[in-house]
Amino acid sequence: MTTPENLQAAPPLEPATPGREPVFNLPFILVVLIGALVAVHLGRLALGFETDLRVMAELAVVPARFALDLGWTDQTRILQDNVTGLTQVQAGERMAVARFFLDGGGPRWWSLLTYGLLHSGTAHIAMNCLWLAVFGSPLARRIGNMPFLLLLAAGTIAGAMLHVVMHPSDVAPMVGASAGVSAATGAAARFVFSQGLRIDMMGDDARVRALPALSLAGMVQNHQAMTFVILWFVTNWLFGAAVVPFGDDDTSVAWEAHIGGFVAGLMLFPLLDSKATRA
C-alpha cells in the first residue's frame, strides 16, 4: 500500500515555449541542391574568362557536337547554318565560337546532365532556384530524396535531348537547371491541385503524402491543373520565341528543354510515387 509519505511531489510544469519556424522551410535536399547551384555559380564568377570558357566547353550541352557524333550532319553544314543571315562581323564571331566548341573531344555525353549545374547569370539562377523551391519542395516531401533526385536527373537529360533534336546545328552552349526544375513542376502538377488543398498544407509531409495523385485523365478534368499546364506551356513559348524578353539580349530561353523536362516529370511521377490513391 502506498502512503502519502511515500509519494514524491511531481516536478512543476514549465510553461510551453512556442515552437520556432525553421530558417529554411524547405526539405533538406532542396537546401543542399540550391546551395550547390549557388556555390557553382559563385565559383565560376571567380574564374577568369578563358578558364570559365573551358568549363563551359566541358560541362555545357552543345547540340552540334552530338549531331556530328551521331552522323546527323557535317561540320561544313553546321558552319553554314550558323552564319546564314548574319553580318560579316557577326559571322566571324559565330565561326570562332563554332570552331572552339567543335574542335576535338566529341559530344561530352556527361554534359546531358552537368549542364544543369551551370547558369548564364544572376537572374537565370535566381529564377530556377525560386521555381525549384516552390514546386520541388512538395515533390521531395512526397516521394523522398532519392526518387526526387532521379526525377530531376531524368528531366535534365530529357530536356537536353529534345533541345539537341530540335537544334542539331546549334553551336551555342546550353546551360541551366530549368529542364530539371520543369520536371519537378510537371510531377508536382500531378498532385498539388487536388481538391481541398490549401497552401498551408504544402509544408506538412504527412498531408502532402496523403494527397491523391491525378491520372492524366484526372488532370484534364481538373480545371486548376489544366489551366496551370496551359499557362506554363504558353509562358515558356512566349519567352522562347522572344515575344517576352528574358535577361540580356544575348540570352535566349531553351524552351524545348523545358518542355522535355516537364513531360518527363509528368510521365515518370507515377513510377516514383509510392501512393496508390489516384483521382
Coordinates of C-alpha atoms in Angstrom, one line a residue:
M1 CA 0.0 0.0 0.0
T2 CA 1.2 3.5 -0.8
T3 CA 1.0 6.0 1.9
P4 CA 1.3 9.8 1.5
E5 CA 4.7 9.7 3.0
N6 CA 5.9 7.5 0.1
L7 CA 4.6 9.9 -2.6
Q8 CA 7.0 12.2 -4.4
A9 CA 5.9 15.6 -5.5
A10 CA 5.6 15.9 -9.2
P11 CA 8.0 18.5 -10.7
P12 CA 6.3 21.8 -11.5
L13 CA 5.2 22.1 -15.1
E14 CA 7.3 24.5 -17.2
P15 CA 5.5 26.9 -19.4
A16 CA 5.5 25.7 -23.0
T17 CA 7.7 27.6 -25.3
P18 CA 6.3 28.5 -28.7
G19 CA 7.9 26.4 -31.5
R20 CA 10.3 28.3 -33.8
E21 CA 9.9 28.3 -37.5
P22 CA 12.9 26.8 -39.3
V23 CA 15.2 29.2 -41.1
F24 CA 14.7 27.3 -44.3
N25 CA 11.1 25.9 -44.5
L26 CA 12.3 23.5 -47.2
P27 CA 13.2 19.8 -47.3
F28 CA 16.9 19.4 -46.6
I29 CA 17.6 18.0 -50.0
L30 CA 16.3 21.3 -51.5
V31 CA 18.6 23.4 -49.3
V32 CA 21.6 21.2 -50.4
L33 CA 20.7 21.5 -54.1
I34 CA 20.1 25.2 -54.1
G35 CA 23.3 25.7 -52.1
A36 CA 25.2 23.6 -54.6
L37 CA 23.9 25.6 -57.6
V38 CA 24.7 28.9 -55.9
A39 CA 28.2 27.6 -55.0
V40 CA 28.9 26.5 -58.5
H41 CA 27.8 29.9 -59.9
L42 CA 29.8 31.9 -57.4
G43 CA 32.8 29.6 -58.2
R44 CA 32.5 30.4 -61.9
L45 CA 32.4 34.1 -61.2
A46 CA 35.8 33.8 -59.5
L47 CA 37.3 32.1 -62.6
G48 CA 39.0 34.0 -65.4
F49 CA 37.2 34.3 -68.7
E50 CA 39.3 31.7 -70.5
T51 CA 39.1 29.2 -67.7
D52 CA 35.3 29.6 -67.4
L53 CA 35.0 29.1 -71.2
R54 CA 36.9 25.8 -70.8
V55 CA 34.4 24.8 -68.0
M56 CA 31.5 25.6 -70.4
A57 CA 33.2 23.5 -73.2
E58 CA 33.3 20.5 -70.9
L59 CA 30.1 20.7 -69.0
A60 CA 27.5 22.6 -71.2
V61 CA 25.4 21.0 -73.9
V62 CA 26.5 22.0 -77.4
P63 CA 23.9 20.4 -79.8
A64 CA 26.1 20.4 -82.9
R65 CA 28.7 18.2 -81.1
F66 CA 26.0 15.5 -80.7
A67 CA 24.8 15.9 -84.2
L68 CA 28.3 15.4 -85.5
D69 CA 29.0 12.4 -83.4
L70 CA 25.7 10.8 -84.4
G71 CA 26.2 11.5 -88.1
W72 CA 23.2 13.7 -88.5
T73 CA 25.2 16.4 -90.3
D74 CA 28.7 17.5 -91.1
Q75 CA 30.9 20.5 -89.9
T76 CA 30.5 22.4 -93.2
R77 CA 26.7 22.3 -92.9
I78 CA 26.9 23.3 -89.3
L79 CA 29.0 26.3 -90.1
Q80 CA 26.8 27.4 -92.9
D81 CA 23.7 27.1 -90.8
N82 CA 25.2 29.3 -88.1
V83 CA 26.3 32.2 -90.3
T84 CA 23.2 32.4 -92.5
G85 CA 21.7 35.9 -92.3
L86 CA 24.5 37.4 -90.2
T87 CA 26.7 40.4 -91.0
Q88 CA 30.3 39.7 -91.8
V89 CA 31.4 40.7 -88.3
Q90 CA 28.7 38.6 -86.6
A91 CA 29.5 35.7 -88.9
G92 CA 33.2 35.9 -88.0
E93 CA 32.3 35.8 -84.3
R94 CA 30.0 32.9 -84.7
M95 CA 32.6 30.9 -86.7
A96 CA 35.1 31.4 -83.9
V97 CA 32.6 30.1 -81.4
A98 CA 31.7 27.2 -83.6
R99 CA 35.3 26.2 -84.1
F100 CA 36.1 26.5 -80.4
F101 CA 33.3 24.2 -79.3
L102 CA 33.5 21.7 -82.2
D103 CA 37.3 21.2 -82.2
G104 CA 38.0 17.7 -80.7
G105 CA 36.7 15.9 -77.7
G106 CA 33.4 14.6 -79.1
P107 CA 30.0 15.5 -77.7
R108 CA 30.8 15.1 -73.9
W109 CA 27.9 12.8 -73.2
W110 CA 28.1 13.7 -69.5
S111 CA 27.1 17.2 -70.4
L112 CA 23.5 16.0 -70.8
L113 CA 23.4 16.1 -67.0
T114 CA 26.2 18.5 -66.0
Y115 CA 24.8 21.5 -68.0
G116 CA 22.1 21.7 -65.3
L117 CA 24.8 22.9 -62.8
L118 CA 25.7 26.0 -64.8
H119 CA 23.8 29.3 -65.3
S120 CA 24.1 32.2 -67.6
G121 CA 23.6 34.9 -65.0
T122 CA 22.1 36.0 -61.7
A123 CA 18.6 36.3 -63.0
H124 CA 18.8 32.8 -64.5
I125 CA 19.9 31.1 -61.3
A126 CA 17.6 33.1 -59.1
M127 CA 14.5 32.1 -61.2
N128 CA 15.5 28.5 -61.2
C129 CA 16.2 28.3 -57.5
L130 CA 12.9 30.1 -56.7
W131 CA 10.9 27.8 -59.0
L132 CA 12.7 24.7 -57.6
A133 CA 11.8 25.8 -54.1
V134 CA 8.1 26.3 -54.9
F135 CA 7.5 23.0 -56.8
G136 CA 10.4 20.9 -55.7
S137 CA 9.5 21.2 -52.1
P138 CA 6.2 19.4 -52.1
L139 CA 7.6 16.8 -54.6
A140 CA 10.6 16.0 -52.4
R141 CA 8.3 15.7 -49.3
R142 CA 6.1 13.3 -51.2
I143 CA 8.4 10.9 -53.0
G144 CA 11.6 11.1 -50.9
N145 CA 15.2 12.2 -51.6
M146 CA 16.5 9.5 -54.0
P147 CA 13.4 9.4 -56.2
F148 CA 13.4 13.2 -56.3
L149 CA 17.0 13.3 -57.5
L150 CA 16.3 10.6 -60.1
L151 CA 13.4 12.5 -61.4
L152 CA 15.4 15.8 -61.7
A153 CA 18.2 13.9 -63.4
A154 CA 15.8 12.3 -65.9
G155 CA 14.1 15.6 -66.6
T156 CA 17.5 17.3 -67.1
I157 CA 18.6 14.6 -69.6
A158 CA 15.2 14.6 -71.4
G159 CA 15.3 18.3 -71.8
A160 CA 18.8 18.3 -73.2
M161 CA 18.0 15.5 -75.7
L162 CA 14.9 17.3 -77.0
H163 CA 16.9 20.5 -77.4
V164 CA 19.6 18.7 -79.4
V165 CA 17.0 17.1 -81.7
M166 CA 15.3 20.5 -82.3
H167 CA 18.6 22.4 -82.8
P168 CA 21.2 19.9 -84.3
S169 CA 23.3 22.7 -85.8
D170 CA 23.4 25.0 -82.8
V171 CA 26.9 25.7 -81.5
A172 CA 25.7 27.9 -78.7
P173 CA 26.2 26.1 -75.3
M174 CA 23.0 25.4 -73.4
V175 CA 23.2 25.7 -69.5
G176 CA 20.7 25.9 -66.7
A177 CA 18.7 23.7 -64.3
S178 CA 15.5 24.7 -66.0
A179 CA 14.8 21.3 -67.5
G180 CA 15.2 19.5 -64.1
V181 CA 13.1 22.2 -62.5
S182 CA 10.4 21.8 -65.2
A183 CA 10.4 18.0 -64.4
A184 CA 9.7 18.8 -60.8
T185 CA 7.0 21.1 -61.9
G186 CA 5.3 18.6 -64.2
A187 CA 5.5 15.9 -61.5
A188 CA 4.1 18.2 -58.8
A189 CA 1.2 19.2 -61.1
R190 CA 0.0 15.6 -60.7
F191 CA -1.0 16.2 -57.0
V192 CA -0.7 19.8 -55.9
F193 CA -4.1 20.7 -57.5
S194 CA -6.0 18.1 -55.5
Q195 CA -9.4 19.4 -54.4
G196 CA -9.4 21.0 -50.9
L197 CA -5.6 21.6 -50.8
R198 CA -4.6 24.7 -49.0
I199 CA -1.3 26.5 -49.3
D200 CA -0.5 26.0 -45.6
M201 CA -0.6 22.2 -46.2
M202 CA 2.4 22.3 -48.5
G203 CA 4.9 22.3 -45.7
D204 CA 3.4 19.3 -43.9
D205 CA 5.0 16.0 -45.1
A206 CA 2.1 13.8 -43.9
R207 CA -0.5 15.9 -45.6
V208 CA 1.4 16.2 -48.9
R209 CA 1.9 12.4 -48.9
A210 CA -1.8 11.8 -48.3
L211 CA -2.9 13.9 -51.3
P212 CA -4.5 11.8 -54.1
A213 CA -2.5 11.9 -57.3
L214 CA -4.2 12.8 -60.5
S215 CA -4.1 10.5 -63.5
L216 CA -3.7 12.1 -66.9
A217 CA -7.4 11.9 -67.4
G218 CA -7.9 13.4 -63.9
M219 CA -5.7 16.3 -64.8
V220 CA -7.8 17.0 -67.9
Q221 CA -10.9 17.1 -65.7
N222 CA -9.2 19.3 -63.1
H223 CA -9.7 22.9 -64.2
Q224 CA -6.9 24.2 -62.0
A225 CA -4.4 21.7 -63.2
M226 CA -5.3 22.2 -66.9
T227 CA -5.2 26.0 -66.5
F228 CA -1.8 25.8 -64.9
V229 CA -0.4 23.4 -67.6
I230 CA -1.7 25.6 -70.4
L231 CA -0.3 28.8 -68.9
W232 CA 3.0 27.0 -68.3
F233 CA 3.3 26.0 -71.9
V234 CA 2.2 29.4 -73.3
T235 CA 4.6 31.3 -71.0
N236 CA 7.5 29.1 -72.0
W237 CA 6.7 29.6 -75.7
L238 CA 6.5 33.4 -75.2
F239 CA 9.9 33.5 -73.6
G240 CA 11.4 31.0 -76.1
A241 CA 10.1 32.9 -79.1
A242 CA 11.5 36.1 -77.6
V243 CA 8.0 37.6 -77.5
V244 CA 8.8 38.4 -73.9
P245 CA 12.4 39.3 -73.2
F246 CA 14.4 37.4 -70.6
G247 CA 17.7 38.7 -69.2
D248 CA 20.1 40.4 -71.6
D249 CA 19.9 40.4 -75.4
D250 CA 22.5 37.6 -75.7
T251 CA 20.4 35.2 -73.6
S252 CA 17.8 33.0 -75.2
V253 CA 15.4 30.6 -73.5
A254 CA 15.8 26.9 -74.5
W255 CA 12.0 26.4 -74.2
E256 CA 12.2 22.9 -75.9
A257 CA 14.4 21.7 -73.0
H258 CA 11.8 23.0 -70.5
I259 CA 9.1 21.0 -72.4
G260 CA 11.2 17.9 -72.5
G261 CA 11.8 18.1 -68.7
F262 CA 8.1 18.9 -67.9
V263 CA 6.8 16.0 -69.9
A264 CA 9.4 13.6 -68.4
G265 CA 8.4 14.7 -64.9
L266 CA 4.7 14.4 -65.8
M267 CA 5.1 10.8 -67.1
L268 CA 7.6 9.5 -64.6
F269 CA 5.9 10.7 -61.5
P270 CA 3.6 7.6 -61.1
L271 CA 6.7 5.3 -61.3
L272 CA 8.3 7.1 -58.4
D273 CA 5.3 7.8 -56.3
S274 CA 4.6 5.2 -53.7
K275 CA 1.0 6.3 -53.1
A276 CA -1.7 4.1 -54.6
T277 CA -4.5 6.6 -54.4
R278 CA -5.4 8.0 -57.8
A279 CA -8.0 10.6 -58.8

